[in-house]
XYZ file of C-alpha atoms in Angstrom:
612
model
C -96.406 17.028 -31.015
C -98.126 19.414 -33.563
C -101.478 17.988 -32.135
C -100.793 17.977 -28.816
C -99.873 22.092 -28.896
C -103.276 22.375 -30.445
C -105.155 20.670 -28.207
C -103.358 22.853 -24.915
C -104.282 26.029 -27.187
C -108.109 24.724 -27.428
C -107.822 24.198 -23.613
C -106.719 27.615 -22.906
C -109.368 29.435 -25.329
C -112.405 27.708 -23.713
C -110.859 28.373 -20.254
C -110.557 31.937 -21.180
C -113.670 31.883 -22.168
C -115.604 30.872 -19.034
C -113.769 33.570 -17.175
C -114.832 36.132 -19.353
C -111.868 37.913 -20.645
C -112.301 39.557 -23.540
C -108.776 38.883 -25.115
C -107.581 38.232 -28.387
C -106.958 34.243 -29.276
C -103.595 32.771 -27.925
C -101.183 32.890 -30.827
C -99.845 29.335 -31.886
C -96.494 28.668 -30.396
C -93.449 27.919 -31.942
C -93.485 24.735 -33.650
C -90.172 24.011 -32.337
C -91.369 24.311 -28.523
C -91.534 21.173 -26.118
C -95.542 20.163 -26.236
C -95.129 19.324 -22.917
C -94.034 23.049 -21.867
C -97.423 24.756 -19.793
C -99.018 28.064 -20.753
C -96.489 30.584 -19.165
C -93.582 28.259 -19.653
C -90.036 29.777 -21.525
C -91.442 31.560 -24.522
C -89.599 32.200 -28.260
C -89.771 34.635 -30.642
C -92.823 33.004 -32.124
C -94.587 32.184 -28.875
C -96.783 34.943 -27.945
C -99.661 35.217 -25.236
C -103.144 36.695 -25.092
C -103.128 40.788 -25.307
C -101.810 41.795 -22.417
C -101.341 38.506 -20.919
C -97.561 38.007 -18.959
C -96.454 34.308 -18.235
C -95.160 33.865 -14.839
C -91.362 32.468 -14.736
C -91.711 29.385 -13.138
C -94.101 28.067 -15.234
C -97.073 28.411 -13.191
C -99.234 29.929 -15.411
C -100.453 32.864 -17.070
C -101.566 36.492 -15.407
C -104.615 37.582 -16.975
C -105.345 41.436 -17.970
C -107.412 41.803 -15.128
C -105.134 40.422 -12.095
C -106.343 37.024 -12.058
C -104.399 33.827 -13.358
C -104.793 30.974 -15.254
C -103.044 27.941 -13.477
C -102.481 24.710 -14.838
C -102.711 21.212 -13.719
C -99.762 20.267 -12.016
C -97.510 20.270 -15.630
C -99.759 17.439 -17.416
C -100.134 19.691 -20.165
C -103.191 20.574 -19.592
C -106.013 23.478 -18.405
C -107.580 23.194 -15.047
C -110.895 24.576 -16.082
C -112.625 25.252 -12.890
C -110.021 26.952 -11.061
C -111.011 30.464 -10.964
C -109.061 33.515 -11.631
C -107.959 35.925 -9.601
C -107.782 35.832 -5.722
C -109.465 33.684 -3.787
C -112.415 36.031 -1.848
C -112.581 39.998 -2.268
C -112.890 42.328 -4.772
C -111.606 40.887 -7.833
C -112.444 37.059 -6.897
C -114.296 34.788 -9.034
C -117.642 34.328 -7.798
C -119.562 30.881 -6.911
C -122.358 29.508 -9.308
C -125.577 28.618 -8.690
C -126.077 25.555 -6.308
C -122.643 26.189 -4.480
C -121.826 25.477 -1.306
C -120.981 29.263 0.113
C -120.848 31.376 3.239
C -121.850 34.443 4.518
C -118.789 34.665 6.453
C -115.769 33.933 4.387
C -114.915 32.212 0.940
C -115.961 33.585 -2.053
C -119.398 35.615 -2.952
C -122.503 34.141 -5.069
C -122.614 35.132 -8.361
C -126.460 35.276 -7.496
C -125.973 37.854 -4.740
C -125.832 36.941 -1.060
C -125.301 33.741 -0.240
C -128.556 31.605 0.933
C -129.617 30.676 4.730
C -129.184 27.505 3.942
C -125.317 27.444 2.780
C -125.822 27.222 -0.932
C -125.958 30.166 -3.622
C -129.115 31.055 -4.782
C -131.367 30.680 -8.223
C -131.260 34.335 -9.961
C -133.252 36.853 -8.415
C -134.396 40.434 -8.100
C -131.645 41.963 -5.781
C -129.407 41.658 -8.720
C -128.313 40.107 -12.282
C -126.468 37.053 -12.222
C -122.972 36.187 -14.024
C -123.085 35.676 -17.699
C -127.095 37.496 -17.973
C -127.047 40.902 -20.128
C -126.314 44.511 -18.429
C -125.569 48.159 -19.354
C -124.078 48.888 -16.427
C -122.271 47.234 -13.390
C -124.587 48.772 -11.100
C -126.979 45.944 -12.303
C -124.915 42.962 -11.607
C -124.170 41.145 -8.536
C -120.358 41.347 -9.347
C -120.803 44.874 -9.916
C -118.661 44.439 -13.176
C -120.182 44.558 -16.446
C -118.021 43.536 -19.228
C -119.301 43.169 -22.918
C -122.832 43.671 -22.382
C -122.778 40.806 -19.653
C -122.172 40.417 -15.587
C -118.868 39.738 -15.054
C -118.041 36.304 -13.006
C -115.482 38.088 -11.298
C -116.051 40.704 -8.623
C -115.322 44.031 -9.748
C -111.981 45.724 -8.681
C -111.340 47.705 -5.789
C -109.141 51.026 -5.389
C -105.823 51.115 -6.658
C -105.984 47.855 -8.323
C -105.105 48.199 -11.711
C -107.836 48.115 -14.296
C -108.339 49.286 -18.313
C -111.755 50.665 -18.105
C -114.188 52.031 -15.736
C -117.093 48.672 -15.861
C -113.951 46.708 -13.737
C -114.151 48.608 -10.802
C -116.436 48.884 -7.808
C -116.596 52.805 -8.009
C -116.999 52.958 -12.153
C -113.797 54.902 -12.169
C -110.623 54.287 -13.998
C -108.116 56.573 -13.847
C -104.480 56.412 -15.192
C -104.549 52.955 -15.061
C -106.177 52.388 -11.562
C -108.986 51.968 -10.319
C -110.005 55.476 -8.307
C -112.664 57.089 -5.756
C -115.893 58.034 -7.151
C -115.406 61.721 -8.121
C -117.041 64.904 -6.239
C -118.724 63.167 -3.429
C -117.902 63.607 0.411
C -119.117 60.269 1.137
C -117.040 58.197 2.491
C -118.969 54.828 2.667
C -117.780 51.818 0.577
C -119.864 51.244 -2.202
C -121.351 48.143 -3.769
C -117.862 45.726 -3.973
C -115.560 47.003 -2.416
C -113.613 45.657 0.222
C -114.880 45.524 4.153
C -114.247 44.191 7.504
C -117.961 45.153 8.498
C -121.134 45.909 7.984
C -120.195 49.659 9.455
C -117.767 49.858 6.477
C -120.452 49.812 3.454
C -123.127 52.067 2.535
C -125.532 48.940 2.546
C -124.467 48.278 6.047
C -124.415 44.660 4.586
C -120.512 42.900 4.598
C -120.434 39.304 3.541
C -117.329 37.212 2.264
C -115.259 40.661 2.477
C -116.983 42.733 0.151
C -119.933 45.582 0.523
C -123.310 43.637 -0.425
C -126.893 44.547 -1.428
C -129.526 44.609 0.950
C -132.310 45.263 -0.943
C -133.098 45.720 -4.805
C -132.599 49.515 -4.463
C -129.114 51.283 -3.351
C -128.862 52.884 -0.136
C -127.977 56.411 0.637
C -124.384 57.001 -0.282
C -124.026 53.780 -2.811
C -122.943 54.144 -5.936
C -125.461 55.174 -8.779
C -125.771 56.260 -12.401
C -129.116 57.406 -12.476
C -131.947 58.240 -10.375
C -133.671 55.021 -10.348
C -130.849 52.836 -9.150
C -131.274 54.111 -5.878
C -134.018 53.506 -3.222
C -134.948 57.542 -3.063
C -135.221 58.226 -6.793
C -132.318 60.413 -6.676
C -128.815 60.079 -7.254
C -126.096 63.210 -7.567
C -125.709 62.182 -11.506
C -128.239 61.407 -14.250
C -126.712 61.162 -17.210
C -125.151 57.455 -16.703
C -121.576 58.851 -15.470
C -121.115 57.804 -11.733
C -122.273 59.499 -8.465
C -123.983 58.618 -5.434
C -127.330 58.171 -4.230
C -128.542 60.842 -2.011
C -130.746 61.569 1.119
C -133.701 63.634 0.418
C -135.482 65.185 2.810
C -138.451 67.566 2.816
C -141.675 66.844 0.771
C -143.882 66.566 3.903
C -141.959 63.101 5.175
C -139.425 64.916 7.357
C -136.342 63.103 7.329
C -137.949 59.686 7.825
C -135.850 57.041 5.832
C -137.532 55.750 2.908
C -138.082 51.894 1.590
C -134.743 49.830 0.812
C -132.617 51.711 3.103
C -130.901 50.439 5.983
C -132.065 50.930 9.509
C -131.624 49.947 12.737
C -134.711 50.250 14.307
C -138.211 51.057 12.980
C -139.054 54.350 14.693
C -137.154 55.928 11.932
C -138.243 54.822 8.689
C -141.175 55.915 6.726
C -143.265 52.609 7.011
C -141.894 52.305 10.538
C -141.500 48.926 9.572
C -137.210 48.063 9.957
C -136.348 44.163 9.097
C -133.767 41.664 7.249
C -135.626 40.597 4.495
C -132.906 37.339 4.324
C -130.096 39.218 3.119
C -128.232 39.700 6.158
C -128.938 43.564 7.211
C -132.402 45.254 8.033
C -133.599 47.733 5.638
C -136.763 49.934 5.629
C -139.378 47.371 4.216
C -142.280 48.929 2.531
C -146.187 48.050 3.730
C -149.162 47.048 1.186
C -151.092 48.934 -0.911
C -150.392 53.082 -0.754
C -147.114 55.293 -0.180
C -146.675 56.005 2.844
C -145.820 60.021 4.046
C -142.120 60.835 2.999
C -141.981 57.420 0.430
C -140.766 57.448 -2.596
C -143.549 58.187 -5.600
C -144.052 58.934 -9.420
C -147.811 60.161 -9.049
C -150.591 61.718 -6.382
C -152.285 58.014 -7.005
C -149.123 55.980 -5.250
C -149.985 58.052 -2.093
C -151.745 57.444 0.842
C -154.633 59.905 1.023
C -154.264 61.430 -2.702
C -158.296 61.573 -2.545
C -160.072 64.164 -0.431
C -160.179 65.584 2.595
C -156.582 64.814 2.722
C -155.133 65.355 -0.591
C -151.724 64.320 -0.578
C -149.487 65.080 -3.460
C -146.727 63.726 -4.743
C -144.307 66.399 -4.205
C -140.862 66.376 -4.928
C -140.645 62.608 -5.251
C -142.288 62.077 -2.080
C -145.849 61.722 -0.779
C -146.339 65.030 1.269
C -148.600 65.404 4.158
C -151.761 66.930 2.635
C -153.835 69.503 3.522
C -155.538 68.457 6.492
C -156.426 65.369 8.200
C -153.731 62.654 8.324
C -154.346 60.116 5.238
C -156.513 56.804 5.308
C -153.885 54.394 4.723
C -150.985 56.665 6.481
C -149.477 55.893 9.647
C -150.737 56.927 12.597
C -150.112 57.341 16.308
C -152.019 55.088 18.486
C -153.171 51.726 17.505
C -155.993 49.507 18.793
C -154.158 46.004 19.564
C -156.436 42.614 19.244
C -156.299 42.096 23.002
C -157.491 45.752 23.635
C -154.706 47.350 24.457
C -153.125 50.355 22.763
C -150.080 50.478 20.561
C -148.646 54.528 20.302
C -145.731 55.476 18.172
C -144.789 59.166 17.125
C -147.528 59.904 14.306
C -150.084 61.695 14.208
C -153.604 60.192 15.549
C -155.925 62.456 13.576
C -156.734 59.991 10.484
C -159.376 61.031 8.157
C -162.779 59.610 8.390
C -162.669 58.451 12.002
C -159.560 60.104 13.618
C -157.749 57.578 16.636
C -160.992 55.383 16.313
C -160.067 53.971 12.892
C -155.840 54.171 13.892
C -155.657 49.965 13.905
C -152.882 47.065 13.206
C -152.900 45.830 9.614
C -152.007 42.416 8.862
C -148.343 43.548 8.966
C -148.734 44.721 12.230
C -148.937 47.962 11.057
C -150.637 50.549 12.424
C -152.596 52.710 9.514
C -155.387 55.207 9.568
C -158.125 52.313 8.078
C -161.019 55.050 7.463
C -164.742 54.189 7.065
C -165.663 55.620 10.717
C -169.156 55.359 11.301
C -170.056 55.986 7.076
C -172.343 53.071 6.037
C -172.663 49.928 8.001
C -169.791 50.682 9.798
C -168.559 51.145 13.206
C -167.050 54.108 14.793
C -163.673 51.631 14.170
C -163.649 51.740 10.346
C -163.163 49.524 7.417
C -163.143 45.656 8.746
C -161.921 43.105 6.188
C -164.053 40.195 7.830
C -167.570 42.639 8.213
C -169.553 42.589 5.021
C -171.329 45.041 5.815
C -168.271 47.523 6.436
C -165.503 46.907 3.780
C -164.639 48.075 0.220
C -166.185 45.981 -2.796
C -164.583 44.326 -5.346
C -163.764 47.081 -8.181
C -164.049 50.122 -5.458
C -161.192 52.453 -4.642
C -159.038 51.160 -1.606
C -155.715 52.284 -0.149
C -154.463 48.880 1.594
C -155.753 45.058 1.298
C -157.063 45.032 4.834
C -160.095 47.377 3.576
C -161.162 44.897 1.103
C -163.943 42.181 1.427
C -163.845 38.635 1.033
C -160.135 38.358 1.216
C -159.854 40.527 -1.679
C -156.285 42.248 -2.246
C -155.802 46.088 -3.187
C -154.300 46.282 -6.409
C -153.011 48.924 -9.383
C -155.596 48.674 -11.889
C -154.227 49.503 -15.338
C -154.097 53.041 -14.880
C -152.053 52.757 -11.141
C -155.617 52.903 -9.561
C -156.048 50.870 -6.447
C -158.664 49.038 -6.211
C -159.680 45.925 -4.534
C -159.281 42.793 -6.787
C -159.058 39.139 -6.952
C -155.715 38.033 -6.973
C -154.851 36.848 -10.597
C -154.689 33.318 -10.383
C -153.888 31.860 -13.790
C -151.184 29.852 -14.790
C -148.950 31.886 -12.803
C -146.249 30.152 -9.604
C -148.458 29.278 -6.268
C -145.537 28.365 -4.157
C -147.316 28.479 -0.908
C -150.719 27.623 -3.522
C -152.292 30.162 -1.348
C -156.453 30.845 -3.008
C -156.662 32.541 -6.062
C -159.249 34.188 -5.677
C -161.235 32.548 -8.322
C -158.189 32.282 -10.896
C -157.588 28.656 -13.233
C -155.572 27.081 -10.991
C -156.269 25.060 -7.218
C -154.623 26.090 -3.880
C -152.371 23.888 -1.545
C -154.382 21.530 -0.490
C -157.430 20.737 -2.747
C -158.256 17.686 -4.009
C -156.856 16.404 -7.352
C -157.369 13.040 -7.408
C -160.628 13.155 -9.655
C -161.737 14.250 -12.925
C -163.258 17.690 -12.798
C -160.307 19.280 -14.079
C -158.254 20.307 -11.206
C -155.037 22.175 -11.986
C -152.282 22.518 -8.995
C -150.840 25.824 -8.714
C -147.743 26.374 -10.793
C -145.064 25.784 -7.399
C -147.622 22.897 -6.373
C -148.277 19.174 -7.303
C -150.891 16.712 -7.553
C -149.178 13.766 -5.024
C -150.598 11.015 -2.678
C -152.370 11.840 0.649
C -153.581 8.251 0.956
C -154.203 5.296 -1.051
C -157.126 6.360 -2.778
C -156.970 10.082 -2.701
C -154.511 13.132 -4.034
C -153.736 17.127 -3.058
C -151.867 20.096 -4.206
C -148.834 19.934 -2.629
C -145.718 21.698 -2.401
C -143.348 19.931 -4.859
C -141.376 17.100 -3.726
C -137.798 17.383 -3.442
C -136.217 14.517 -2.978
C -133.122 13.941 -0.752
C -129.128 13.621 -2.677
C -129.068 9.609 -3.387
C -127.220 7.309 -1.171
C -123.709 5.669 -2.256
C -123.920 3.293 -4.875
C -124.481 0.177 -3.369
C -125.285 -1.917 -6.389
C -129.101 -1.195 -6.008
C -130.780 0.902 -8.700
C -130.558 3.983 -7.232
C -133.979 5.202 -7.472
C -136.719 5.254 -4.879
C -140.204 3.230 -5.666
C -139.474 3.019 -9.148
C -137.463 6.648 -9.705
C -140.990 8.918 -9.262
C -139.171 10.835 -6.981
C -142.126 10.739 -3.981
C -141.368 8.535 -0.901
C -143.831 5.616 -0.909
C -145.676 7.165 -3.860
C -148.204 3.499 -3.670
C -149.459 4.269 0.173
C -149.306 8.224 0.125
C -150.331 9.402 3.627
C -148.420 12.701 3.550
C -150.439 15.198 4.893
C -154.752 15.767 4.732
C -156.566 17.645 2.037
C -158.756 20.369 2.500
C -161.984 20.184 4.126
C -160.550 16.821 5.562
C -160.752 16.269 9.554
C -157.573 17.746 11.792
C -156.996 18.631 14.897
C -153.479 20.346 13.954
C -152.266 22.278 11.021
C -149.230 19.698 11.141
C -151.738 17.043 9.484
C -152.759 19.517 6.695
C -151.360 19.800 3.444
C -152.079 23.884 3.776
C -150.449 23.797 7.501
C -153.843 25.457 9.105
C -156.263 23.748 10.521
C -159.345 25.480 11.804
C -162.770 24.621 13.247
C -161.104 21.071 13.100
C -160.730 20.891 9.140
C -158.237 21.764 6.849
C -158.387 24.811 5.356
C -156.621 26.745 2.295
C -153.878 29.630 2.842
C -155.380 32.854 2.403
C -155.803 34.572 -0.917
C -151.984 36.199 -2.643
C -150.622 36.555 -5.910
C -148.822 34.016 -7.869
C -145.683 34.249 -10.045
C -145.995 37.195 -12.809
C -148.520 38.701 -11.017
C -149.077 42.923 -10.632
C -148.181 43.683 -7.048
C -147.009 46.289 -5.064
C -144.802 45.143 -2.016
C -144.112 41.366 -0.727
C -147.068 41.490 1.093
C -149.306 40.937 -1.717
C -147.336 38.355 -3.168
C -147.360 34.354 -1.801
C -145.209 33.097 0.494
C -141.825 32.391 -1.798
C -142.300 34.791 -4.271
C -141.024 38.608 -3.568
C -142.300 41.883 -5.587
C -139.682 42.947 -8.253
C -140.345 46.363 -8.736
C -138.320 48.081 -11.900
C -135.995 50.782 -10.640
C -137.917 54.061 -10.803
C -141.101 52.238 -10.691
C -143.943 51.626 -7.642
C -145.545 48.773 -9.100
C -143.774 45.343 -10.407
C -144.764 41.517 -10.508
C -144.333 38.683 -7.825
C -141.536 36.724 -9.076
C -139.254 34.252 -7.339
C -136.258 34.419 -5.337
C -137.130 35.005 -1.641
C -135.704 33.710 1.056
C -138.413 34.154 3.795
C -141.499 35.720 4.362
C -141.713 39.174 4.475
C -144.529 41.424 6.428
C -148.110 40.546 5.156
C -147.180 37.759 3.844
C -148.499 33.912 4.777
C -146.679 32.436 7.642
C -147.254 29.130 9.637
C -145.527 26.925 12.129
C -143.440 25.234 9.306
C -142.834 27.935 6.893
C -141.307 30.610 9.366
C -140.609 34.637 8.632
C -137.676 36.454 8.081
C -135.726 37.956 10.864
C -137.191 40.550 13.094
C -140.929 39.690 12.442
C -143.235 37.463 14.114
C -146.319 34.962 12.975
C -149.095 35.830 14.286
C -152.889 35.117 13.984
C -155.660 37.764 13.130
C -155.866 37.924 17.284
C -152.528 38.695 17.577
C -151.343 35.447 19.133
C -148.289 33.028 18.013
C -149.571 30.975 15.374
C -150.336 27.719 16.180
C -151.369 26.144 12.681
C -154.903 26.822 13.669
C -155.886 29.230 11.882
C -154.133 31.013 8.749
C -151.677 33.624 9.936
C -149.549 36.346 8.626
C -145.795 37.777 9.204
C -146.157 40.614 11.583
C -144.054 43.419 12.560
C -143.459 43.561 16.700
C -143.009 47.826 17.262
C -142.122 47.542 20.951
């Protein structure tokens, strides 16, 4: 009996322990008690619970300090382990691991974030920190809830539910015992958490499985903060880690455009003009390559568009300003040459520096930017061309946006937050679209590996079977869930994971004879042979926005920062970034070829914003 009452206790400690409640350990029962009695069953003098823990009367189980409870397994005697605590979806719920089967639409949240497009919750990325990694504040976890230094695998606690200190609940305020408003602010959004019925309910604008979401690695106007840097302007009502809200700043030369991470519902209105759901399930402000745009958030002249002269923006206020004269090279501006001729106009202004409305074009975002260069050189009256040697920046030379720079060459911080145009850094570093690295250690998607001369696949990539005889960079296998055991092994062609791994056949290498980007192992096919993605950053690489990273990989910037690393975690392709028949964009942009047309896998081709 004696050993059966220890075992249940050993049940209930580890249980306690994957739901992260920081109680004290359950006190031995009386030795006299039934060992078949459950947790929460009739309790003796000697029979006492965790702190603050209150069995329920019929046996049931055991309410938990924080709301949840701790059910048993039908009266066995025994823990269910993995039935979470607390109720079921909403603020308070336990949250789904990594690999789960979720939905965007009811059950409970990701402990990742937002749950994927394809019905399963996410690897860690950069919108948030996952359940169990280390915090300071809630603010940084996707639960919202940090408890003990870690995330919390239960969603934090809405208003009026009753809580013991401020990390439970959504708006970092505990107050007699419940969980209150965030103090002196007029907002009257839902924060980060709490509960919703739609997207119109939360500051984010984003409302999956009932609860206010993130829509971008930054918090909107109105969301809860702690400090500056938490939120997508740089400025939050507090800075001194007690709890406020994120605020609206206007002024600084931008107007009252809305700046990068923000919601929107339309493009006209944000900063980069560029308004689109970046996978998460709500559009946000999505910031362009290369410079700060007029009205963006900055920490220095250099992060601006136009910081050199004629123009000389400044950083002012937290926000590139409009200069002194002429509008920027790398701004925005009003009137756009299109690829088929035609004009795009949009309210900004058309007098860009170093060519005025001749050098006004479409970047590869779709975009249009004041590209400068205007007749200077071997230039046209048109500017800076990417694809004309004669008229583009070197490698090494100042540039504002990757479209400027020769060769395929991307426009990077240097070490002192000078952009310049670069190689892309290559390395050791993830490839997952093993676009060219511009010279770096490892091979893009596509070349052949199948000799000796020292050919190393893009981290992302592997070296598999095109035919027989020959091998290519590929995007790694990933083989389908195994059938029902049927008595067979279990295993296809000898457990190496590849279909038919003896006769290959998969897709063509580069260089190799196509007549459609379906038959390539890079998806493009042009001039009727395969050819390599174009040039991006891998994994761990400096970047600036999405746009300079590959397809797969998103920029995590640091809060308060404007230049971070490509890392993984995305769940489409953003603007700027590679794009082909098979490996579409996220919603609201379009693939498109350097002529503007639907990409057909014929040529390499880019995610494009459509301004209507």
């Amino acid at each position: 009996m004696r050993k059966n009452r220890l075992l249940l206790m050993g049940a209930l400690a580890v249980a306690l322990s994957i739901v992260g409640c920081n109680c004290d350990p359950v006190v031995d029962p009386d030795p006299s008690e039934d060992s078949g009695t459950p947790p929460g069953g009739q309790q003796d003098a000697g029979g006492n619970l965790p702190d603050g823990s209150t069995p329920l009367p019929d046996g049931g189980g055991v309410i938990l300090p924080d709301g949840g409870i701790l059910l048993p397994d039908g009266g066995t005697g025994t823990v269910d382990s993995g039935t979470p605590t607390g109720p079921a979806t909403g603020p308070g719920s336990a949250c789904l691991n990594t690999g789960a089967q979720c939905s965007r639409t009811g059950g409970a949240a990701c402990c990742n974030g937002v749950c994927g497009t394809d019905g399963v919750c996410p690897s860690n990325n950069n919108l948030c920190r996952g359940s169990g990694e280390f915090c300071t504040v809630g603010t940084a976890c996707c639960s919202n809830s940090c408890v003990n230094g870690q995330c919390s695998a239960n969603l934090c606690l809405d208003e009026g539910a009753s809580c013991s200190s401020a990390e439970q609940c959504c708006t970092r305020t505990c107050t007699g015992g419940q969980c209150a408003p965030v103090p002196n602010t007029s907002s009257t959004c839902k924060v980060l958490g709490q509960a919703c019925t739609s997207g119109a309910n939360c500051c984010s604008t984003n409302c999956q499985n009932g609860v206010c979401t993130r829509a971008y690695a930054c918090n909107a106007y109105g969301d809860i903060c702690t400090r500056n840097a938490e939120c997508c302007g740089n400025a939050c009502s507090v800075n001194d880690g007690g709890v406020g809200r994120c605020l609206n700043v206007t002024g600084g030369g931008g107007g009252g455009c809305t700046q990068d991470g923000n919601p929107c519902s339309g493009g006209s209105g944000c900063c980069s003009r560029t308004c689109v759901d970046l996978g998460y399930g709500a559009t946000v402000c999505q910031p362009v390559g290369g410079c700060k745009l007029t009205g963006n958030f900055c920490t220095s002249n250099n992060a601006c568009c136009g910081a050199i002269s004629p123009s000389n923006v400044t950083c002012a206020g937290g926000r590139c300003d409009n200069g002194t004269s002429c509008n920027g090279t790398g701004n925005i501006c009003g009137s756009a040459k299109l690829p088929d001729g035609g004009t795009l106009a949009i309210n900004a202004s058309q007098n860009c520096c170093n060519g005025q409305k001749d050098v006004c074009k479409l970047d590869s975002s779709g975009v249009p930017r004041c590209f400068g260069g205007g007749g200077t050189g071997g230039c046209s009256p048109e500017g800076y061309d990417k694809n004309n040697p004669n008229c583009c920046i070197q490698t090494g030379n100042i540039c504002q946006f990757s479209d400027q720079c020769c060769s395929g060459t991307l426009c990077l911080p240097d070490s002192n937050g000078v952009l310049k145009c670069q190689g892309s850094s290559g390395g050791g570093g993830t490839n997952p679209d093993g676009g060219s690295t511009g010279g770096g250690t490892c091979s893009a998607v596509g070349t052949r590996c199948d000799g000796d001369a020292g050919v190393v696949c893009c981290a992302g990539t592997e070296c598999r079977a095109t035919s027989e005889l020959t091998r290519a960079c590929q995007s790694i296998y990933t083989p389908p869930p195994p059938p029902p055991a049927d008595g067979g092994t279990g295993t296809t062609d000898g457990g190496t994971g590849t279909p038919d791994a003896g006769s290959g056949g998969g897709c063509s290498a580069n260089d190799s004879a196509c007549t459609t980007g379906t038959q390539c192992c890079s998806g493009i096919c042009t001039g009727g042979k395969c050819v390599a993605p174009a040039v991006c950053q891998p994994q761990n690489s400096v970047c600036v926005t999405n746009a300079d990273c590959c397809s797969g990989l998103s920029c995590s910037v640091p809060l308060g920062s404007t230049v971070g690393s490509c890392q993984p975690g995305s769940t489409c392709s953003s603007s700027g970034q590679a794009c082909s028949p098979t490996n579409p964009c996220c919603s609201g942009l379009s693939c498109r070829n350097s002529f503007g047309s639907s990409c057909d896998g014929t040529s390499a081709c880019t995610c494009r914003v459509i301004i209507n």
